[in-house]
């Protein structure tokens, strides 16, 4: 057990008294009553429970989402996709943000995930999201709780009690050479038509579609993921 103290006499007295106070508290309350750092005050188990209860009822799920969004924005190399994770966190916040984070139950999280649809503008009246998309929302919800636990905003992650969906992949196949050639031809004809009509901006948009098609074809990325890519210059 170590404690750093300053040059003043009262600092030395505090440093000398702190270990004995900590040992007395440990004998009285048990090992869990000790702080993880000598910089933190000595608290009894009852005091710790009171602080934890007050903290757990005051932090909302929306605050957890905002905290993770800030982290994503500040670490673009770790979170290369700067579009979809914040968008999912915004939807989680819209649906559950006012709820105290510690009060969310696994069954409530499961019910909210089951109710996700692919329509934002129609008040949630669209088709249900695919299992793979629901899993992505589940990952973001869990990530918000994991960061909240790390920052001592919450103590438990209720998403652990939910089930991951098993995607129905169906039939997976590659484009045939003639199919790829036909798609490239359609996009190229659109580019040529825009240039003939004197619409250079629309022609550039069509060229972007051609780039997106090539990236998706060569990497298997979804369109929403490839659109979030950024060009990095190598020196």
C-alpha positions as protocol buffer text, in pm:
chain_id: "A"
residue {
  index: 1
  type: UNK
  ca { x: 0 y: 0 z: 0 }
}
residue {
  index: 2
  type: UNK
  ca { x: 159 y: 328 z: -114 }
}
residue {
  index: 3
  type: UNK
  ca { x: 61 y: 694 z: -87 }
}
residue {
  index: 4
  type: UNK
  ca { x: 234 y: 1002 z: -228 }
}
residue {
  index: 5
  type: UNK
  ca { x: 244 y: 1306 z: 0 }
}
residue {
  index: 6
  type: UNK
  ca { x: 360 y: 1667 z: -25 }
}
residue {
  index: 7
  type: UNK
  ca { x: 632 y: 1864 z: 158 }
}
residue {
  index: 8
  type: UNK
  ca { x: 408 y: 2017 z: 428 }
}
residue {
  index: 9
  type: UNK
  ca { x: 393 y: 1864 z: 781 }
}
residue {
  index: 10
  type: UNK
  ca { x: 17 y: 1810 z: 753 }
}
residue {
  index: 11
  type: UNK
  ca { x: 75 y: 1617 z: 431 }
}
residue {
  index: 12
  type: UNK
  ca { x: 318 y: 1383 z: 607 }
}
residue {
  index: 13
  type: UNK
  ca { x: 75 y: 1332 z: 895 }
}
residue {
  index: 14
  type: UNK
  ca { x: -200 y: 1245 z: 647 }
}
residue {
  index: 15
  type: UNK
  ca { x: 28 y: 996 z: 470 }
}
residue {
  index: 16
  type: UNK
  ca { x: 121 y: 831 z: 800 }
}
residue {
  index: 17
  type: UNK
  ca { x: -239 y: 809 z: 921 }
}
residue {
  index: 18
  type: UNK
  ca { x: -393 y: 692 z: 593 }
}
residue {
  index: 19
  type: UNK
  ca { x: -260 y: 329 z: 598 }
}
residue {
  index: 20
  type: UNK
  ca { x: -372 y: 275 z: 956 }
}
residue {
  index: 21
  type: UNK
  ca { x: -716 y: 421 z: 879 }
}
residue {
  index: 22
  type: UNK
  ca { x: -740 y: 192 z: 576 }
}
residue {
  index: 23
  type: UNK
  ca { x: -641 y: -117 z: 778 }
}
residue {
  index: 24
  type: UNK
  ca { x: -898 y: -30 z: 1045 }
}
residue {
  index: 25
  type: UNK
  ca { x: -1168 y: 12 z: 783 }
}
residue {
  index: 26
  type: UNK
  ca { x: -1073 y: -319 z: 620 }
}
residue {
  index: 27
  type: UNK
  ca { x: -1100 y: -502 z: 953 }
}
residue {
  index: 28
  type: UNK
  ca { x: -1440 y: -343 z: 1015 }
}
residue {
  index: 29
  type: UNK
  ca { x: -1602 y: -350 z: 671 }
}
residue {
  index: 30
  type: UNK
  ca { x: -1403 y: -604 z: 468 }
}
residue {
  index: 31
  type: UNK
  ca { x: -1156 y: -583 z: 181 }
}
residue {
  index: 32
  type: UNK
  ca { x: -1411 y: -445 z: -66 }
}
residue {
  index: 33
  type: UNK
  ca { x: -1437 y: -125 z: 137 }
}
residue {
  index: 34
  type: UNK
  ca { x: -1083 y: -21 z: 40 }
}
residue {
  index: 35
  type: UNK
  ca { x: -1044 y: 228 z: -248 }
}
residue {
  index: 36
  type: UNK
  ca { x: -858 y: 121 z: -560 }
}
residue {
  index: 37
  type: UNK
  ca { x: -631 y: 425 z: -521 }
}
residue {
  index: 38
  type: UNK
  ca { x: -493 y: 618 z: -224 }
}
residue {
  index: 39
  type: UNK
  ca { x: -607 y: 935 z: -401 }
}
residue {
  index: 40
  type: UNK
  ca { x: -969 y: 838 z: -338 }
}
residue {
  index: 41
  type: UNK
  ca { x: -1135 y: 879 z: 1 }
}
residue {
  index: 42
  type: UNK
  ca { x: -1188 y: 591 z: 242 }
}
residue {
  index: 43
  type: UNK
  ca { x: -1553 y: 487 z: 228 }
}
residue {
  index: 44
  type: UNK
  ca { x: -1752 y: 225 z: 412 }
}
residue {
  index: 45
  type: UNK
  ca { x: -1955 y: -32 z: 219 }
}
residue {
  index: 46
  type: UNK
  ca { x: -2277 y: 154 z: 296 }
}
residue {
  index: 47
  type: UNK
  ca { x: -2133 y: 480 z: 166 }
}
residue {
  index: 48
  type: UNK
  ca { x: -2016 y: 305 z: -150 }
}
residue {
  index: 49
  type: UNK
  ca { x: -2359 y: 152 z: -207 }
}
residue {
  index: 50
  type: UNK
  ca { x: -2526 y: 491 z: -162 }
}
residue {
  index: 51
  type: UNK
  ca { x: -2292 y: 657 z: -412 }
}
residue {
  index: 52
  type: UNK
  ca { x: -2340 y: 373 z: -662 }
}
residue {
  index: 53
  type: UNK
  ca { x: -2720 y: 386 z: -630 }
}
residue {
  index: 54
  type: UNK
  ca { x: -2725 y: 762 z: -682 }
}
residue {
  index: 55
  type: UNK
  ca { x: -2499 y: 734 z: -986 }
}
residue {
  index: 56
  type: UNK
  ca { x: -2694 y: 447 z: -1141 }
}
residue {
  index: 57
  type: UNK
  ca { x: -3025 y: 634 z: -1127 }
}
residue {
  index: 58
  type: UNK
  ca { x: -2885 y: 960 z: -1264 }
}
residue {
  index: 59
  type: UNK
  ca { x: -2709 y: 835 z: -1582 }
}
residue {
  index: 60
  type: UNK
  ca { x: -2940 y: 788 z: -1881 }
}
residue {
  index: 61
  type: UNK
  ca { x: -2887 y: 560 z: -2177 }
}
residue {
  index: 62
  type: UNK
  ca { x: -2874 y: 870 z: -2396 }
}
residue {
  index: 63
  type: UNK
  ca { x: -2568 y: 990 z: -2204 }
}
residue {
  index: 64
  type: UNK
  ca { x: -2397 y: 657 z: -2268 }
}
residue {
  index: 65
  type: UNK
  ca { x: -2468 y: 696 z: -2641 }
}
residue {
  index: 66
  type: UNK
  ca { x: -2334 y: 1054 z: -2644 }
}
residue {
  index: 67
  type: UNK
  ca { x: -2020 y: 944 z: -2459 }
}
residue {
  index: 68
  type: UNK
  ca { x: -1949 y: 672 z: -2716 }
}
residue {
  index: 69
  type: UNK
  ca { x: -2021 y: 911 z: -3007 }
}
residue {
  index: 70
  type: UNK
  ca { x: -1758 y: 1150 z: -2875 }
}
residue {
  index: 71
  type: UNK
  ca { x: -1510 y: 863 z: -2849 }
}
residue {
  index: 72
  type: UNK
  ca { x: -1583 y: 755 z: -3209 }
}
residue {
  index: 73
  type: UNK
  ca { x: -1535 y: 1109 z: -3341 }
}
residue {
  index: 74
  type: UNK
  ca { x: -1207 y: 1152 z: -3151 }
}
residue {
  index: 75
  type: UNK
  ca { x: -1059 y: 821 z: -3273 }
}
residue {
  index: 76
  type: UNK
  ca { x: -1115 y: 805 z: -3653 }
}
residue {
  index: 77
  type: UNK
  ca { x: -830 y: 558 z: -3703 }
}
residue {
  index: 78
  type: UNK
  ca { x: -988 y: 313 z: -3458 }
}
residue {
  index: 79
  type: UNK
  ca { x: -1342 y: 374 z: -3587 }
}
residue {
  index: 80
  type: UNK
  ca { x: -1291 y: 403 z: -3963 }
}
residue {
  index: 81
  type: UNK
  ca { x: -1666 y: 409 z: -4026 }
}
residue {
  index: 82
  type: UNK
  ca { x: -1766 y: 753 z: -3898 }
}
residue {
  index: 83
  type: UNK
  ca { x: -2115 y: 737 z: -4049 }
}
residue {
  index: 84
  type: UNK
  ca { x: -2303 y: 423 z: -3947 }
}
residue {
  index: 85
  type: UNK
  ca { x: -2205 y: 380 z: -3577 }
}
residue {
  index: 86
  type: UNK
  ca { x: -2312 y: 738 z: -3484 }
}
residue {
  index: 87
  type: UNK
  ca { x: -2632 y: 692 z: -3686 }
}
residue {
  index: 88
  type: UNK
  ca { x: -2715 y: 375 z: -3497 }
}
residue {
  index: 89
  type: UNK
  ca { x: -2638 y: 542 z: -3164 }
}
residue {
  index: 90
  type: UNK
  ca { x: -2875 y: 827 z: -3258 }
}
residue {
  index: 91
  type: UNK
  ca { x: -3154 y: 574 z: -3320 }
}
residue {
  index: 92
  type: UNK
  ca { x: -3081 y: 397 z: -2992 }
}
residue {
  index: 93
  type: UNK
  ca { x: -3093 y: 732 z: -2813 }
}
residue {
  index: 94
  type: UNK
  ca { x: -3421 y: 824 z: -2982 }
}
residue {
  index: 95
  type: UNK
  ca { x: -3580 y: 498 z: -2870 }
}
residue {
  index: 96
  type: UNK
  ca { x: -3426 y: 443 z: -2525 }
}
residue {
  index: 97
  type: UNK
  ca { x: -3234 y: 760 z: -2444 }
}
residue {
  index: 98
  type: UNK
  ca { x: -3457 y: 889 z: -2161 }
}
residue {
  index: 99
  type: UNK
  ca { x: -3434 y: 561 z: -1971 }
}
residue {
  index: 100
  type: UNK
  ca { x: -3195 y: 534 z: -1672 }
}
residue {
  index: 101
  type: UNK
  ca { x: -2912 y: 318 z: -1803 }
}
residue {
  index: 102
  type: UNK
  ca { x: -2910 y: 92 z: -1497 }
}
residue {
  index: 103
  type: UNK
  ca { x: -3282 y: 16 z: -1525 }
}
residue {
  index: 104
  type: UNK
  ca { x: -3272 y: -141 z: -1873 }
}
residue {
  index: 105
  type: UNK
  ca { x: -3351 y: -513 z: -1852 }
}
residue {
  index: 106
  type: UNK
  ca { x: -3234 y: -772 z: -2106 }
}
residue {
  index: 107
  type: UNK
  ca { x: -3594 y: -848 z: -2207 }
}
residue {
  index: 108
  type: UNK
  ca { x: -3655 y: -475 z: -2273 }
}
residue {
  index: 109
  type: UNK
  ca { x: -3341 y: -450 z: -2486 }
}
residue {
  index: 110
  type: UNK
  ca { x: -3448 y: -766 z: -2672 }
}
residue {
  index: 111
  type: UNK
  ca { x: -3797 y: -625 z: -2736 }
}
residue {
  index: 112
  type: UNK
  ca { x: -3655 y: -298 z: -2869 }
}
residue {
  index: 113
  type: UNK
  ca { x: -3419 y: -480 z: -3103 }
}
residue {
  index: 114
  type: UNK
  ca { x: -3706 y: -699 z: -3227 }
}
residue {
  index: 115
  type: UNK
  ca { x: -3907 y: -387 z: -3308 }
}
residue {
  index: 116
  type: UNK
  ca { x: -3644 y: -228 z: -3534 }
}
residue {
  index: 117
  type: UNK
  ca { x: -3758 y: -156 z: -3889 }
}
residue {
  index: 118
  type: UNK
  ca { x: -3589 y: -20 z: -4199 }
}
residue {
  index: 119
  type: UNK
  ca { x: -3800 y: 298 z: -4197 }
}
residue {
  index: 120
  type: UNK
  ca { x: -3705 y: 611 z: -4003 }
}
residue {
  index: 121
  type: UNK
  ca { x: -3932 y: 865 z: -4170 }
}
residue {
  index: 122
  type: UNK
  ca { x: -4251 y: 657 z: -4152 }
}
residue {
  index: 123
  type: UNK
  ca { x: -4258 y: 630 z: -3775 }
}
residue {
  index: 124
  type: UNK
  ca { x: -4122 y: 275 z: -3771 }
}
residue {
  index: 125
  type: UNK
  ca { x: -4383 y: 134 z: -4014 }
}
residue {
  index: 126
  type: UNK
  ca { x: -4135 y: -19 z: -4257 }
}
residue {
  index: 127
  type: UNK
  ca { x: -4025 y: -380 z: -4284 }
}
residue {
  index: 128
  type: UNK
  ca { x: -3830 y: -539 z: -3996 }
}
residue {
  index: 129
  type: UNK
  ca { x: -3454 y: -506 z: -4022 }
}
residue {
  index: 130
  type: UNK
  ca { x: -3253 y: -806 z: -4129 }
}
residue {
  index: 131
  type: UNK
  ca { x: -3092 y: -1019 z: -3860 }
}
residue {
  index: 132
  type: UNK
  ca { x: -2747 y: -890 z: -3958 }
}
residue {
  index: 133
  type: UNK
  ca { x: -2862 y: -527 z: -3918 }
}
residue {
  index: 134
  type: UNK
  ca { x: -3022 y: -599 z: -3580 }
}
residue {
  index: 135
  type: UNK
  ca { x: -2693 y: -754 z: -3468 }
}
residue {
  index: 136
  type: UNK
  ca { x: -2512 y: -431 z: -3556 }
}
residue {
  index: 137
  type: UNK
  ca { x: -2750 y: -231 z: -3335 }
}
residue {
  index: 138
  type: UNK
  ca { x: -2698 y: -486 z: -3058 }
}
residue {
  index: 139
  type: UNK
  ca { x: -2320 y: -441 z: -3088 }
}
residue {
  index: 140
  type: UNK
  ca { x: -2349 y: -61 z: -3062 }
}
residue {
  index: 141
  type: UNK
  ca { x: -2583 y: -81 z: -2762 }
}
residue {
  index: 142
  type: UNK
  ca { x: -2343 y: -318 z: -2589 }
}
residue {
  index: 143
  type: UNK
  ca { x: -2045 y: -96 z: -2678 }
}
residue {
  index: 144
  type: UNK
  ca { x: -2218 y: 202 z: -2514 }
}
residue {
  index: 145
  type: UNK
  ca { x: -2256 y: 2 z: -2191 }
}
residue {
  index: 146
  type: UNK
  ca { x: -1900 y: -130 z: -2205 }
}
residue {
  index: 147
  type: UNK
  ca { x: -1763 y: 223 z: -2229 }
}
residue {
  index: 148
  type: UNK
  ca { x: -1999 y: 333 z: -1954 }
}
residue {
  index: 149
  type: UNK
  ca { x: -1863 y: 58 z: -1727 }
}
residue {
  index: 150
  type: UNK
  ca { x: -1507 y: 165 z: -1809 }
}
residue {
  index: 151
  type: UNK
  ca { x: -1591 y: 526 z: -1723 }
}
residue {
  index: 152
  type: UNK
  ca { x: -1770 y: 414 z: -1402 }
}
residue {
  index: 153
  type: UNK
  ca { x: -2104 y: 549 z: -1527 }
}
residue {
  index: 154
  type: UNK
  ca { x: -2278 y: 210 z: -1490 }
}
residue {
  index: 155
  type: UNK
  ca { x: -2189 y: -124 z: -1335 }
}
residue {
  index: 156
  type: UNK
  ca { x: -2365 y: -383 z: -1556 }
}
residue {
  index: 157
  type: UNK
  ca { x: -2426 y: -450 z: -1924 }
}
residue {
  index: 158
  type: UNK
  ca { x: -2783 y: -581 z: -1980 }
}
residue {
  index: 159
  type: UNK
  ca { x: -2710 y: -651 z: -2347 }
}
residue {
  index: 160
  type: UNK
  ca { x: -2517 y: -960 z: -2235 }
}
residue {
  index: 161
  type: UNK
  ca { x: -2853 y: -1118 z: -2156 }
}
residue {
  index: 162
  type: UNK
  ca { x: -2983 y: -1074 z: -2513 }
}
residue {
  index: 163
  type: UNK
  ca { x: -2942 y: -1316 z: -2802 }
}
residue {
  index: 164
  type: UNK
  ca { x: -2744 y: -1257 z: -3119 }
}
residue {
  index: 165
  type: UNK
  ca { x: -2946 y: -1322 z: -3433 }
}
residue {
  index: 166
  type: UNK
  ca { x: -2834 y: -1588 z: -3676 }
}
residue {
  index: 167
  type: UNK
  ca { x: -2838 y: -1428 z: -4024 }
}
residue {
  index: 168
  type: UNK
  ca { x: -3012 y: -1611 z: -4305 }
}
residue {
  index: 169
  type: UNK
  ca { x: -2745 y: -1586 z: -4572 }
}
residue {
  index: 170
  type: UNK
  ca { x: -2941 y: -1767 z: -4842 }
}
residue {
  index: 171
  type: UNK
  ca { x: -2757 y: -1844 z: -5165 }
}
residue {
  index: 172
  type: UNK
  ca { x: -2417 y: -1674 z: -5204 }
}
residue {
  index: 173
  type: UNK
  ca { x: -2262 y: -1653 z: -5547 }
}
residue {
  index: 174
  type: UNK
  ca { x: -2025 y: -1435 z: -5752 }
}
residue {
  index: 175
  type: UNK
  ca { x: -2121 y: -1231 z: -6055 }
}
residue {
  index: 176
  type: UNK
  ca { x: -2052 y: -1402 z: -6384 }
}
residue {
  index: 177
  type: UNK
  ca { x: -1820 y: -1217 z: -6628 }
}
residue {
  index: 178
  type: UNK
  ca { x: -2110 y: -1139 z: -6864 }
}
residue {
  index: 179
  type: UNK
  ca { x: -2317 y: -1000 z: -6573 }
}
residue {
  index: 180
  type: UNK
  ca { x: -2032 y: -775 z: -6460 }
}
residue {
  index: 181
  type: UNK
  ca { x: -1982 y: -655 z: -6818 }
}
residue {
  index: 182
  type: UNK
  ca { x: -2353 y: -576 z: -6853 }
}
residue {
  index: 183
  type: UNK
  ca { x: -2362 y: -370 z: -6530 }
}
residue {
  index: 184
  type: UNK
  ca { x: -2048 y: -177 z: -6627 }
}
residue {
  index: 185
  type: UNK
  ca { x: -2205 y: -108 z: -6966 }
}
residue {
  index: 186
  type: UNK
  ca { x: -2523 y: 36 z: -6813 }
}
residue {
  index: 187
  type: UNK
  ca { x: -2325 y: 271 z: -6587 }
}
residue {
  index: 188
  type: UNK
  ca { x: -2097 y: 377 z: -6872 }
}
residue {
  index: 189
  type: UNK
  ca { x: -2395 y: 456 z: -7094 }
}
residue {
  index: 190
  type: UNK
  ca { x: -2532 y: 679 z: -6818 }
}
residue {
  index: 191
  type: UNK
  ca { x: -2195 y: 861 z: -6799 }
}
residue {
  index: 192
  type: UNK
  ca { x: -2186 y: 910 z: -7177 }
}
residue {
  index: 193
  type: UNK
  ca { x: -2547 y: 1036 z: -7186 }
}
residue {
  index: 194
  type: UNK
  ca { x: -2483 y: 1292 z: -6909 }
}
residue {
  index: 195
  type: UNK
  ca { x: -2176 y: 1423 z: -7092 }
}
residue {
  index: 196
  type: UNK
  ca { x: -2370 y: 1450 z: -7421 }
}
residue {
  index: 197
  type: UNK
  ca { x: -2643 y: 1647 z: -7243 }
}
residue {
  index: 198
  type: UNK
  ca { x: -2390 y: 1885 z: -7090 }
}
residue {
  index: 199
  type: UNK
  ca { x: -2441 y: 1764 z: -6732 }
}
residue {
  index: 200
  type: UNK
  ca { x: -2086 y: 1726 z: -6597 }
}
residue {
  index: 201
  type: UNK
  ca { x: -2192 y: 1708 z: -6233 }
}
residue {
  index: 202
  type: UNK
  ca { x: -2432 y: 1420 z: -6298 }
}
residue {
  index: 203
  type: UNK
  ca { x: -2160 y: 1250 z: -6503 }
}
residue {
  index: 204
  type: UNK
  ca { x: -1927 y: 1267 z: -6204 }
}
residue {
  index: 205
  type: UNK
  ca { x: -2196 y: 1113 z: -5985 }
}
residue {
  index: 206
  type: UNK
  ca { x: -2228 y: 824 z: -6230 }
}
residue {
  index: 207
  type: UNK
  ca { x: -1849 y: 777 z: -6226 }
}
residue {
  index: 208
  type: UNK
  ca { x: -1873 y: 749 z: -5847 }
}
residue {
  index: 209
  type: UNK
  ca { x: -2133 y: 473 z: -5893 }
}
residue {
  index: 210
  type: UNK
  ca { x: -1887 y: 291 z: -6116 }
}
residue {
  index: 211
  type: UNK
  ca { x: -1618 y: 319 z: -5843 }
}
residue {
  index: 212
  type: UNK
  ca { x: -1865 y: 193 z: -5580 }
}
residue {
  index: 213
  type: UNK
  ca { x: -1951 y: -103 z: -5802 }
}
residue {
  index: 214
  type: UNK
  ca { x: -1582 y: -195 z: -5845 }
}
residue {
  index: 215
  type: UNK
  ca { x: -1514 y: -169 z: -5469 }
}
residue {
  index: 216
  type: UNK
  ca { x: -1820 y: -381 z: -5384 }
}
residue {
  index: 217
  type: UNK
  ca { x: -1730 y: -637 z: -5646 }
}
residue {
  index: 218
  type: UNK
  ca { x: -1367 y: -673 z: -5536 }
}
residue {
  index: 219
  type: UNK
  ca { x: -1416 y: -654 z: -5156 }
}
residue {
  index: 220
  type: UNK
  ca { x: -1773 y: -771 z: -5091 }
}
residue {
  index: 221
  type: UNK
  ca { x: -1849 y: -452 z: -4897 }
}
residue {
  index: 222
  type: UNK
  ca { x: -2203 y: -322 z: -4872 }
}
residue {
  index: 223
  type: UNK
  ca { x: -2286 y: 5 z: -5039 }
}
residue {
  index: 224
  type: UNK
  ca { x: -2340 y: 188 z: -4708 }
}
residue {
  index: 225
  type: UNK
  ca { x: -1994 y: 77 z: -4591 }
}
residue {
  index: 226
  type: UNK
  ca { x: -1808 y: 162 z: -4910 }
}
residue {
  index: 227
  type: UNK
  ca { x: -1968 y: 509 z: -4919 }
}
residue {
  index: 228
  type: UNK
  ca { x: -1809 y: 582 z: -4581 }
}
residue {
  index: 229
  type: UNK
  ca { x: -1455 y: 517 z: -4704 }
}
residue {
  index: 230
  type: UNK
  ca { x: -1209 y: 805 z: -4705 }
}
residue {
  index: 231
  type: UNK
  ca { x: -898 y: 845 z: -4924 }
}
residue {
  index: 232
  type: UNK
  ca { x: -574 y: 845 z: -4729 }
}
residue {
  index: 233
  type: UNK
  ca { x: -262 y: 989 z: -4885 }
}
residue {
  index: 234
  type: UNK
  ca { x: 56 y: 786 z: -4831 }
}
residue {
  index: 235
  type: UNK
  ca { x: 385 y: 973 z: -4801 }
}
